[in-house]
Structure formats: structure tokens, C-alpha cells
């Protein structure tokens, strides 16, 4: 059975916080040559992947349990471990715990890491994501990782995946038929990096629309993401794989359709070569 990760109808306490700019940029060491077309993924560690799984909620929010979300967690643990991430899972955190864990992750020394990844599985609506007891704006997830606040990740990929609804609209889709008959390192240079460079934020659906989740197989988006990462994670770059994910999700539905949304500020290609 397919369900959506839509918003609640009960008490909602706005909690969004928008950190202020801390002033002029600072000089940091460059993890990759200015003109490189790929990110440096040859650090000692791949990096940490935090999974925030929310499948139960405080009764005051009047949110249904997210049956099938544990399947998403299992699939993600398998896919990301195979790509050498250190995976940590947090289950049904309240909003204070979500913020604390994000803050602690941003304050770590990531000098020896290739990148960082954060994944959230929850209900949501219009840019807001639900924790156990309240909701927060999705930009609270990535703003702590801008290069001015987290210099050890400057010039490195910062990857965010959000499995949650962005509204209540349902896409009925359109039935189509195919007409096809077949189915050397360079010395580092000093250069400026925009504080919001090197981010990729992937939403399970576009603004205004619901996101579908199967009670047995997990959410459409995470199921497709994990399948693609497991199959192509050592061969293709990340944005190419995300295009495959969009295709898979877009062609999954029958009564309803769904299309993920990928916002990329990546300035190079992201590959996941094996660690020695």
C-alpha cells in the first residue's frame, strides 16, 4: 500500500532559525585544484552520513506513523556502507535533538573526509520537516555547513536528501507510449569559494506535491536512490546517478506520479571510488 508523507493537521509550532552571516570570508587550505572537474575523493575517509528517521510522532501533531520507513533505513545503510560512508542513524528525535546532532556534525573536524551527507525521512510540507514534537525549516539542515561556518568542509561536497512531502497536491501523471523499437596534480592556487558552493539538496518531490511511500518497500524516492547507488555508485558521478533516480521514480507510479527535485550547487563531479 502506498501512503504519502504529507503534513499534519494538529498543533504546529514554527521553529525556523536563520543564522546570520558572520562577516568576511577567511583563507583556508584548498582540498582540490581550482580548475579540477572532479572533487578530491581521495582523503583517508569517505565521511559521515547521518540518517534522521522519523516514523512516530507526538500525538499533538496528529500525524500518522510512517510505516515502511525502517525499510528505507535498511536500504540506505546498505547502499552508503558499500560506498565507504560511516553511517549513523537517529530515530524519532525531537527537534532539540535534531538541531543538536546537526550542530555537532558541523562542528567536527572533517579534514580527513571527502564529504558529508545528511538524510531525513519524515512528514513535511512546503519546506518544513517534522521532528518528533514539532517542525523546522529544511534550511536548518544545511546552513551550518557553509564554508564560513564549517571550514574543514570548504571545497568538499555537502549532500542532503529529504524524503518528505512538500504539499498536498497529487500528480495524476499522463500515460504515454513509446515510439521506440527498443527499450597529474597541480600546485594549489589561492582562489575564492562561495559559501554556498558544493551543496546538493535532493528532495523526494517538487514543491507543493506529496511524496509516496510503500508500506512494504519503503518510499519511492529512497528505494530508487539506493538501487541506483548500489548498481552504479562506483562507476557514475552523483548527478548522473540522480538523473537515473528521477527517471526511475517518474516511471514508478500508476494511479499517481512523482518527480523528485534536485538542487545542485556542486561545481565539480562527485565520484565514490573505493577506499584502499
PDB file of C-alpha atoms in Angstrom:
ATOM      1  CA  UNK A   1       0.000   0.000   0.000  1.00  0.00           C
ATOM      2  CA  UNK A   2       1.262   3.488  -0.881  1.00  0.00           C
ATOM      3  CA  UNK A   3       0.967   6.389   1.554  1.00  0.00           C
ATOM      4  CA  UNK A   4       2.138   9.991   1.445  1.00  0.00           C
ATOM      5  CA  UNK A   5       4.458  11.874   3.746  1.00  0.00           C
ATOM      6  CA  UNK A   6       2.147  14.859   3.985  1.00  0.00           C
ATOM      7  CA  UNK A   7       1.707  17.482   6.694  1.00  0.00           C
ATOM      8  CA  UNK A   8      -0.251  17.236   9.920  1.00  0.00           C
ATOM      9  CA  UNK A   9      -3.485  18.981  10.850  1.00  0.00           C
ATOM     10  CA  UNK A  10      -2.765  19.397  14.565  1.00  0.00           C
ATOM     11  CA  UNK A  11      -0.716  21.858  16.592  1.00  0.00           C
ATOM     12  CA  UNK A  12       2.232  23.324  14.718  1.00  0.00           C
ATOM     13  CA  UNK A  13       4.890  25.463  16.394  1.00  0.00           C
ATOM     14  CA  UNK A  14       7.051  27.436  13.941  1.00  0.00           C
ATOM     15  CA  UNK A  15      10.702  26.942  14.828  1.00  0.00           C
ATOM     16  CA  UNK A  16      12.744  28.041  11.834  1.00  0.00           C
ATOM     17  CA  UNK A  17      16.020  29.789  12.605  1.00  0.00           C
ATOM     18  CA  UNK A  18      18.084  31.616  10.011  1.00  0.00           C
ATOM     19  CA  UNK A  19      21.694  32.072  11.161  1.00  0.00           C
ATOM     20  CA  UNK A  20      23.249  35.461  10.453  1.00  0.00           C
ATOM     21  CA  UNK A  21      26.213  35.971   8.178  1.00  0.00           C
ATOM     22  CA  UNK A  22      29.324  36.056  10.314  1.00  0.00           C
ATOM     23  CA  UNK A  23      31.224  38.552   8.179  1.00  0.00           C
ATOM     24  CA  UNK A  24      34.062  38.441   5.614  1.00  0.00           C
ATOM     25  CA  UNK A  25      35.484  35.236   4.212  1.00  0.00           C
ATOM     26  CA  UNK A  26      38.623  33.594   5.606  1.00  0.00           C
ATOM     27  CA  UNK A  27      41.537  31.885   3.923  1.00  0.00           C
ATOM     28  CA  UNK A  28      41.549  28.095   4.106  1.00  0.00           C
ATOM     29  CA  UNK A  29      43.558  25.304   2.501  1.00  0.00           C
ATOM     30  CA  UNK A  30      42.245  24.145  -0.862  1.00  0.00           C
ATOM     31  CA  UNK A  31      41.261  20.446  -0.993  1.00  0.00           C
ATOM     32  CA  UNK A  32      41.316  20.447  -4.816  1.00  0.00           C
ATOM     33  CA  UNK A  33      42.876  22.438  -7.642  1.00  0.00           C
ATOM     34  CA  UNK A  34      40.786  25.383  -8.821  1.00  0.00           C
ATOM     35  CA  UNK A  35      40.243  24.030 -12.341  1.00  0.00           C
ATOM     36  CA  UNK A  36      39.667  20.392 -11.429  1.00  0.00           C
ATOM     37  CA  UNK A  37      36.475  18.948 -12.909  1.00  0.00           C
ATOM     38  CA  UNK A  38      36.096  16.405 -10.097  1.00  0.00           C
ATOM     39  CA  UNK A  39      36.116  16.691  -6.318  1.00  0.00           C
ATOM     40  CA  UNK A  40      39.006  15.220  -4.385  1.00  0.00           C
ATOM     41  CA  UNK A  41      37.608  11.943  -3.049  1.00  0.00           C
ATOM     42  CA  UNK A  42      40.988  10.553  -2.024  1.00  0.00           C
ATOM     43  CA  UNK A  43      41.002  11.623   1.629  1.00  0.00           C
ATOM     44  CA  UNK A  44      41.554   8.988   4.295  1.00  0.00           C
ATOM     45  CA  UNK A  45      37.805   8.645   4.977  1.00  0.00           C
ATOM     46  CA  UNK A  46      34.715   8.998   2.818  1.00  0.00           C
ATOM     47  CA  UNK A  47      32.880  10.901   5.548  1.00  0.00           C
ATOM     48  CA  UNK A  48      29.858  10.634   7.804  1.00  0.00           C
ATOM     49  CA  UNK A  49      26.299  10.014   6.653  1.00  0.00           C
ATOM     50  CA  UNK A  50      23.624  10.956   9.213  1.00  0.00           C
ATOM     51  CA  UNK A  51      20.167   9.448   8.772  1.00  0.00           C
ATOM     52  CA  UNK A  52      17.292  11.031  10.701  1.00  0.00           C
ATOM     53  CA  UNK A  53      14.406   8.576  10.598  1.00  0.00           C
ATOM     54  CA  UNK A  54      11.021   9.785  11.832  1.00  0.00           C
ATOM     55  CA  UNK A  55       8.269   7.185  11.734  1.00  0.00           C
ATOM     56  CA  UNK A  56       6.475   8.053  15.007  1.00  0.00           C
ATOM     57  CA  UNK A  57       5.266  11.468  16.175  1.00  0.00           C
ATOM     58  CA  UNK A  58       3.837  13.177  19.230  1.00  0.00           C
ATOM     59  CA  UNK A  59       0.058  12.757  19.439  1.00  0.00           C
ATOM     60  CA  UNK A  60      -0.477  16.537  19.436  1.00  0.00           C
ATOM     61  CA  UNK A  61       0.719  16.720  15.828  1.00  0.00           C
ATOM     62  CA  UNK A  62      -1.945  14.262  14.625  1.00  0.00           C
ATOM     63  CA  UNK A  63       0.488  12.646  12.213  1.00  0.00           C
ATOM     64  CA  UNK A  64       0.146   9.064  11.079  1.00  0.00           C
ATOM     65  CA  UNK A  65       3.042   6.618  11.649  1.00  0.00           C
ATOM     66  CA  UNK A  66       5.312   6.330   8.622  1.00  0.00           C
ATOM     67  CA  UNK A  67       5.015   2.590   8.022  1.00  0.00           C
ATOM     68  CA  UNK A  68       7.794   1.341   5.748  1.00  0.00           C
ATOM     69  CA  UNK A  69      10.385   3.909   6.807  1.00  0.00           C
ATOM     70  CA  UNK A  70      12.512   1.264   8.535  1.00  0.00           C
ATOM     71  CA  UNK A  71      12.919  -0.383   5.139  1.00  0.00           C
ATOM     72  CA  UNK A  72      14.330   2.896   3.826  1.00  0.00           C
ATOM     73  CA  UNK A  73      16.821   2.971   6.687  1.00  0.00           C
ATOM     74  CA  UNK A  74      17.991  -0.588   5.997  1.00  0.00           C
ATOM     75  CA  UNK A  75      18.392   0.141   2.281  1.00  0.00           C
ATOM     76  CA  UNK A  76      20.307   3.342   2.972  1.00  0.00           C
ATOM     77  CA  UNK A  77      22.639   1.654   5.460  1.00  0.00           C
ATOM     78  CA  UNK A  78      23.496  -0.992   2.896  1.00  0.00           C
ATOM     79  CA  UNK A  79      23.975   1.413  -0.037  1.00  0.00           C
ATOM     80  CA  UNK A  80      26.023   4.002   1.841  1.00  0.00           C
ATOM     81  CA  UNK A  81      28.191   1.468   3.664  1.00  0.00           C
ATOM     82  CA  UNK A  82      29.132  -0.012   0.288  1.00  0.00           C
ATOM     83  CA  UNK A  83      30.297   3.462  -0.750  1.00  0.00           C
ATOM     84  CA  UNK A  84      32.509   3.670   2.381  1.00  0.00           C
ATOM     85  CA  UNK A  85      30.407   6.139   4.372  1.00  0.00           C
ATOM     86  CA  UNK A  86      30.331   5.948   8.154  1.00  0.00           C
ATOM     87  CA  UNK A  87      26.570   5.699   8.664  1.00  0.00           C
ATOM     88  CA  UNK A  88      24.876   6.871  11.864  1.00  0.00           C
ATOM     89  CA  UNK A  89      21.113   6.585  12.369  1.00  0.00           C
ATOM     90  CA  UNK A  90      18.944   8.691  14.661  1.00  0.00           C
ATOM     91  CA  UNK A  91      15.384   7.507  15.262  1.00  0.00           C
ATOM     92  CA  UNK A  92      12.425   9.717  16.192  1.00  0.00           C
ATOM     93  CA  UNK A  93      14.463  12.599  17.574  1.00  0.00           C
ATOM     94  CA  UNK A  94      12.700  15.626  18.979  1.00  0.00           C
ATOM     95  CA  UNK A  95      13.513  18.970  17.410  1.00  0.00           C
ATOM     96  CA  UNK A  96      16.115  19.824  20.039  1.00  0.00           C
ATOM     97  CA  UNK A  97      17.985  16.577  19.320  1.00  0.00           C
ATOM     98  CA  UNK A  98      17.863  17.133  15.560  1.00  0.00           C
ATOM     99  CA  UNK A  99      19.394  20.571  15.950  1.00  0.00           C
ATOM    100  CA  UNK A 100      21.989  19.356  18.443  1.00  0.00           C
ATOM    101  CA  UNK A 101      23.115  16.484  16.219  1.00  0.00           C
ATOM    102  CA  UNK A 102      23.338  18.723  13.141  1.00  0.00           C
ATOM    103  CA  UNK A 103      25.341  21.284  15.113  1.00  0.00           C
ATOM    104  CA  UNK A 104      27.710  18.611  16.410  1.00  0.00           C
ATOM    105  CA  UNK A 105      28.211  17.210  12.900  1.00  0.00           C
ATOM    106  CA  UNK A 106      29.004  20.669  11.524  1.00  0.00           C
ATOM    107  CA  UNK A 107      31.488  21.320  14.347  1.00  0.00           C
ATOM    108  CA  UNK A 108      33.509  18.140  13.728  1.00  0.00           C
ATOM    109  CA  UNK A 109      36.890  18.299  12.051  1.00  0.00           C
ATOM    110  CA  UNK A 110      36.263  16.938   8.523  1.00  0.00           C
ATOM    111  CA  UNK A 111      39.839  17.461   7.326  1.00  0.00           C
ATOM    112  CA  UNK A 112      40.339  13.752   6.580  1.00  0.00           C
ATOM    113  CA  UNK A 113      36.876  13.293   4.998  1.00  0.00           C
ATOM    114  CA  UNK A 114      35.852  13.519   1.338  1.00  0.00           C
ATOM    115  CA  UNK A 115      32.371  14.863   2.024  1.00  0.00           C
ATOM    116  CA  UNK A 116      29.354  14.811   4.336  1.00  0.00           C
ATOM    117  CA  UNK A 117      25.808  13.513   3.862  1.00  0.00           C
ATOM    118  CA  UNK A 118      22.551  14.120   5.743  1.00  0.00           C
ATOM    119  CA  UNK A 119      19.321  12.240   5.025  1.00  0.00           C
ATOM    120  CA  UNK A 120      15.931  12.978   6.593  1.00  0.00           C
ATOM    121  CA  UNK A 121      12.923  10.648   6.384  1.00  0.00           C
ATOM    122  CA  UNK A 122       9.756  12.259   7.706  1.00  0.00           C
ATOM    123  CA  UNK A 123       6.460  14.014   7.087  1.00  0.00           C
ATOM    124  CA  UNK A 124       6.680  17.525   5.704  1.00  0.00           C
ATOM    125  CA  UNK A 125       5.004  20.424   3.944  1.00  0.00           C
ATOM    126  CA  UNK A 126       6.158  23.464   1.970  1.00  0.00           C
ATOM    127  CA  UNK A 127       9.798  23.401   3.028  1.00  0.00           C
ATOM    128  CA  UNK A 128       9.068  22.321   6.604  1.00  0.00           C
ATOM    129  CA  UNK A 129      10.102  18.945   8.061  1.00  0.00           C
ATOM    130  CA  UNK A 130       8.617  17.257  11.119  1.00  0.00           C
ATOM    131  CA  UNK A 131      10.617  16.015  14.062  1.00  0.00           C
ATOM    132  CA  UNK A 132       9.010  14.028  16.880  1.00  0.00           C
ATOM    133  CA  UNK A 133       7.393  17.030  18.573  1.00  0.00           C
ATOM    134  CA  UNK A 134       7.415  19.977  16.144  1.00  0.00           C
ATOM    135  CA  UNK A 135       8.676  21.093  12.760  1.00  0.00           C
ATOM    136  CA  UNK A 136      11.600  23.094  11.410  1.00  0.00           C
ATOM    137  CA  UNK A 137      12.575  24.680   8.128  1.00  0.00           C
ATOM    138  CA  UNK A 138      14.686  22.454   5.913  1.00  0.00           C
ATOM    139  CA  UNK A 139      17.412  25.070   5.535  1.00  0.00           C
ATOM    140  CA  UNK A 140      18.369  24.438   9.168  1.00  0.00           C
ATOM    141  CA  UNK A 141      19.916  21.202   7.899  1.00  0.00           C
ATOM    142  CA  UNK A 142      22.484  22.757   5.579  1.00  0.00           C
ATOM    143  CA  UNK A 143      23.113  26.336   6.711  1.00  0.00           C
ATOM    144  CA  UNK A 144      25.526  25.158   9.469  1.00  0.00           C
ATOM    145  CA  UNK A 145      27.738  23.610   6.744  1.00  0.00           C
ATOM    146  CA  UNK A 146      28.503  26.690   4.648  1.00  0.00           C
ATOM    147  CA  UNK A 147      32.219  27.190   4.181  1.00  0.00           C
ATOM    148  CA  UNK A 148      32.392  30.166   6.531  1.00  0.00           C
ATOM    149  CA  UNK A 149      30.847  28.137   9.377  1.00  0.00           C
ATOM    150  CA  UNK A 150      32.433  24.740   8.607  1.00  0.00           C
ATOM    151  CA  UNK A 151      35.835  25.447   7.016  1.00  0.00           C
ATOM    152  CA  UNK A 152      37.021  21.821   7.149  1.00  0.00           C
ATOM    153  CA  UNK A 153      34.314  21.020   4.548  1.00  0.00           C
ATOM    154  CA  UNK A 154      35.052  24.010   2.303  1.00  0.00           C
ATOM    155  CA  UNK A 155      35.565  22.848  -1.269  1.00  0.00           C
ATOM    156  CA  UNK A 156      34.053  19.447  -0.461  1.00  0.00           C
ATOM    157  CA  UNK A 157      30.631  18.008  -1.391  1.00  0.00           C
ATOM    158  CA  UNK A 158      27.838  18.523   1.138  1.00  0.00           C
ATOM    159  CA  UNK A 159      24.964  16.229   0.217  1.00  0.00           C
ATOM    160  CA  UNK A 160      21.404  16.360   1.562  1.00  0.00           C
ATOM    161  CA  UNK A 161      18.469  14.061   0.799  1.00  0.00           C
ATOM    162  CA  UNK A 162      14.972  14.829   2.083  1.00  0.00           C
ATOM    163  CA  UNK A 163      12.205  12.235   1.910  1.00  0.00           C
ATOM    164  CA  UNK A 164       9.091  14.240   2.831  1.00  0.00           C
ATOM    165  CA  UNK A 165       6.069  15.832   1.230  1.00  0.00           C
ATOM    166  CA  UNK A 166       6.240  19.443   0.095  1.00  0.00           C
ATOM    167  CA  UNK A 167       2.482  19.972  -0.069  1.00  0.00           C
ATOM    168  CA  UNK A 168      -0.815  18.173  -0.649  1.00  0.00           C
ATOM    169  CA  UNK A 169      -1.087  18.149  -4.437  1.00  0.00           C
ATOM    170  CA  UNK A 170      -1.177  14.780  -6.158  1.00  0.00           C
ATOM    171  CA  UNK A 171       0.188  14.345  -9.649  1.00  0.00           C
ATOM    172  CA  UNK A 172      -2.066  12.067 -11.680  1.00  0.00           C
ATOM    173  CA  UNK A 173       0.536  11.903 -14.419  1.00  0.00           C
ATOM    174  CA  UNK A 174      -0.061  11.239 -18.096  1.00  0.00           C
ATOM    175  CA  UNK A 175       0.010   7.872 -19.841  1.00  0.00           C
ATOM    176  CA  UNK A 176       2.457   7.834 -22.731  1.00  0.00           C
ATOM    177  CA  UNK A 177       3.515   5.250 -25.275  1.00  0.00           C
ATOM    178  CA  UNK A 178       6.990   4.839 -26.641  1.00  0.00           C
ATOM    179  CA  UNK A 179       7.578   5.024 -30.395  1.00  0.00           C
ATOM    180  CA  UNK A 180      10.924   3.279 -29.972  1.00  0.00           C
ATOM    181  CA  UNK A 181      11.545  -0.181 -31.341  1.00  0.00           C
ATOM    182  CA  UNK A 182      13.921  -0.894 -28.431  1.00  0.00           C
ATOM    183  CA  UNK A 183      13.699  -0.305 -24.928  1.00  0.00           C
ATOM    184  CA  UNK A 184      48.650  14.842 -12.829  1.00  0.00           C
ATOM    185  CA  UNK A 185      48.156  17.075  -9.651  1.00  0.00           C
ATOM    186  CA  UNK A 186      48.909  20.817  -9.948  1.00  0.00           C
ATOM    187  CA  UNK A 187      50.344  23.044  -7.231  1.00  0.00           C
ATOM    188  CA  UNK A 188      47.455  24.561  -5.250  1.00  0.00           C
ATOM    189  CA  UNK A 189      46.383  28.087  -6.102  1.00  0.00           C
ATOM    190  CA  UNK A 190      44.628  30.652  -3.949  1.00  0.00           C
ATOM    191  CA  UNK A 191      41.039  31.274  -5.029  1.00  0.00           C
ATOM    192  CA  UNK A 192      37.691  32.239  -3.579  1.00  0.00           C
ATOM    193  CA  UNK A 193      34.919  29.696  -2.899  1.00  0.00           C
ATOM    194  CA  UNK A 194      31.334  30.947  -2.474  1.00  0.00           C
ATOM    195  CA  UNK A 195      29.994  29.933   0.936  1.00  0.00           C
ATOM    196  CA  UNK A 196      27.025  28.142  -0.641  1.00  0.00           C
ATOM    197  CA  UNK A 197      29.097  26.284  -3.246  1.00  0.00           C
ATOM    198  CA  UNK A 198      29.488  22.478  -3.195  1.00  0.00           C
ATOM    199  CA  UNK A 199      25.973  21.690  -1.953  1.00  0.00           C
ATOM    200  CA  UNK A 200      23.457  19.268  -3.430  1.00  0.00           C
ATOM    201  CA  UNK A 201      19.971  19.097  -1.948  1.00  0.00           C
ATOM    202  CA  UNK A 202      17.692  16.370  -3.287  1.00  0.00           C
ATOM    203  CA  UNK A 203      14.002  16.415  -2.390  1.00  0.00           C
ATOM    204  CA  UNK A 204      11.799  13.399  -2.928  1.00  0.00           C
ATOM    205  CA  UNK A 205       9.205  15.561  -4.681  1.00  0.00           C
ATOM    206  CA  UNK A 206       8.739  19.052  -6.122  1.00  0.00           C
ATOM    207  CA  UNK A 207       7.289  21.964  -4.106  1.00  0.00           C
ATOM    208  CA  UNK A 208       3.560  21.671  -3.474  1.00  0.00           C
ATOM    209  CA  UNK A 209       3.287  17.928  -4.040  1.00  0.00           C
ATOM    210  CA  UNK A 210       3.038  14.792  -1.940  1.00  0.00           C
ATOM    211  CA  UNK A 211       5.734  12.124  -1.738  1.00  0.00           C
ATOM    212  CA  UNK A 212       4.719   8.475  -1.948  1.00  0.00           C
ATOM    213  CA  UNK A 213       5.797   5.689   0.382  1.00  0.00           C
ATOM    214  CA  UNK A 214       5.052   1.978   0.125  1.00  0.00           C
ATOM    215  CA  UNK A 215       4.332   0.305   3.475  1.00  0.00           C
ATOM    216  CA  UNK A 216       6.435  -2.726   2.499  1.00  0.00           C
ATOM    217  CA  UNK A 217       9.160  -1.484   0.160  1.00  0.00           C
ATOM    218  CA  UNK A 218       9.655   1.984   1.632  1.00  0.00           C
ATOM    219  CA  UNK A 219       9.429   5.336  -0.138  1.00  0.00           C
ATOM    220  CA  UNK A 220       9.629   5.509  -3.907  1.00  0.00           C
ATOM    221  CA  UNK A 221      12.492   8.018  -3.814  1.00  0.00           C
ATOM    222  CA  UNK A 222      14.729   6.255  -1.289  1.00  0.00           C
ATOM    223  CA  UNK A 223      14.127   2.840  -2.848  1.00  0.00           C
ATOM    224  CA  UNK A 224      15.194   4.194  -6.248  1.00  0.00           C
ATOM    225  CA  UNK A 225      18.146   6.114  -4.789  1.00  0.00           C
ATOM    226  CA  UNK A 226      19.532   3.054  -3.022  1.00  0.00           C
ATOM    227  CA  UNK A 227      19.101   0.813  -6.064  1.00  0.00           C
ATOM    228  CA  UNK A 228      20.987   3.276  -8.268  1.00  0.00           C
ATOM    229  CA  UNK A 229      23.763   3.849  -5.715  1.00  0.00           C
ATOM    230  CA  UNK A 230      24.288   0.111  -5.248  1.00  0.00           C
ATOM    231  CA  UNK A 231      24.304  -0.566  -9.009  1.00  0.00           C
ATOM    232  CA  UNK A 232      26.225   2.441 -10.321  1.00  0.00           C
ATOM    233  CA  UNK A 233      27.885   4.005  -7.266  1.00  0.00           C
ATOM    234  CA  UNK A 234      31.412   3.040  -8.299  1.00  0.00           C
ATOM    235  CA  UNK A 235      31.000   3.957 -11.977  1.00  0.00           C
ATOM    236  CA  UNK A 236      28.908   7.088 -12.434  1.00  0.00           C
ATOM    237  CA  UNK A 237      29.132  10.565 -10.982  1.00  0.00           C
ATOM    238  CA  UNK A 238      26.473  11.608  -8.468  1.00  0.00           C
ATOM    239  CA  UNK A 239      24.432  13.957 -10.672  1.00  0.00           C
ATOM    240  CA  UNK A 240      24.302  11.348 -13.434  1.00  0.00           C
ATOM    241  CA  UNK A 241      23.009   8.879 -10.863  1.00  0.00           C
ATOM    242  CA  UNK A 242      20.429  11.401  -9.652  1.00  0.00           C
ATOM    243  CA  UNK A 243      19.138  11.666 -13.228  1.00  0.00           C
ATOM    244  CA  UNK A 244      18.672   7.881 -13.167  1.00  0.00           C
ATOM    245  CA  UNK A 245      16.830   8.203  -9.849  1.00  0.00           C
ATOM    246  CA  UNK A 246      14.478  10.821 -11.308  1.00  0.00           C
ATOM    247  CA  UNK A 247      13.733   8.559 -14.267  1.00  0.00           C
ATOM    248  CA  UNK A 248      13.029   5.574 -12.036  1.00  0.00           C
ATOM    249  CA  UNK A 249      10.723   7.484  -9.682  1.00  0.00           C
ATOM    250  CA  UNK A 250       8.966   9.269 -12.547  1.00  0.00           C
ATOM    251  CA  UNK A 251       8.019   5.967 -14.174  1.00  0.00           C
ATOM    252  CA  UNK A 252       7.060   4.045 -11.000  1.00  0.00           C
ATOM    253  CA  UNK A 253       3.509   5.242 -10.486  1.00  0.00           C
ATOM    254  CA  UNK A 254       0.264   4.047 -11.982  1.00  0.00           C
ATOM    255  CA  UNK A 255      -2.628   5.977 -10.420  1.00  0.00           C
ATOM    256  CA  UNK A 256      -0.302   8.793  -9.318  1.00  0.00           C
ATOM    257  CA  UNK A 257       3.102  10.059 -10.342  1.00  0.00           C
ATOM    258  CA  UNK A 258       6.033  11.690  -8.564  1.00  0.00           C
ATOM    259  CA  UNK A 259       9.134  13.551  -9.663  1.00  0.00           C
ATOM    260  CA  UNK A 260      11.996  14.341  -7.280  1.00  0.00           C
ATOM    261  CA  UNK A 261      13.697  17.731  -7.267  1.00  0.00           C
ATOM    262  CA  UNK A 262      17.490  18.106  -7.237  1.00  0.00           C
ATOM    263  CA  UNK A 263      19.019  21.483  -6.377  1.00  0.00           C
ATOM    264  CA  UNK A 264      22.711  21.413  -7.197  1.00  0.00           C
ATOM    265  CA  UNK A 265      25.376  23.948  -6.319  1.00  0.00           C
ATOM    266  CA  UNK A 266      28.069  21.370  -7.000  1.00  0.00           C
ATOM    267  CA  UNK A 267      30.849  22.890  -9.098  1.00  0.00           C
ATOM    268  CA  UNK A 268      32.593  19.597  -9.893  1.00  0.00           C
ATOM    269  CA  UNK A 269      31.657  15.970 -10.429  1.00  0.00           C
ATOM    270  CA  UNK A 270      31.265  13.690  -7.418  1.00  0.00           C
ATOM    271  CA  UNK A 271      32.563  10.117  -7.691  1.00  0.00           C
ATOM    272  CA  UNK A 272      32.834   7.460  -4.991  1.00  0.00           C
ATOM    273  CA  UNK A 273      35.987   5.453  -5.784  1.00  0.00           C
ATOM    274  CA  UNK A 274      36.817   2.559  -3.426  1.00  0.00           C
ATOM    275  CA  UNK A 275      38.910   3.326  -0.380  1.00  0.00           C
ATOM    276  CA  UNK A 276      42.231   1.479  -0.162  1.00  0.00           C
TER     277      UNK A 276
END
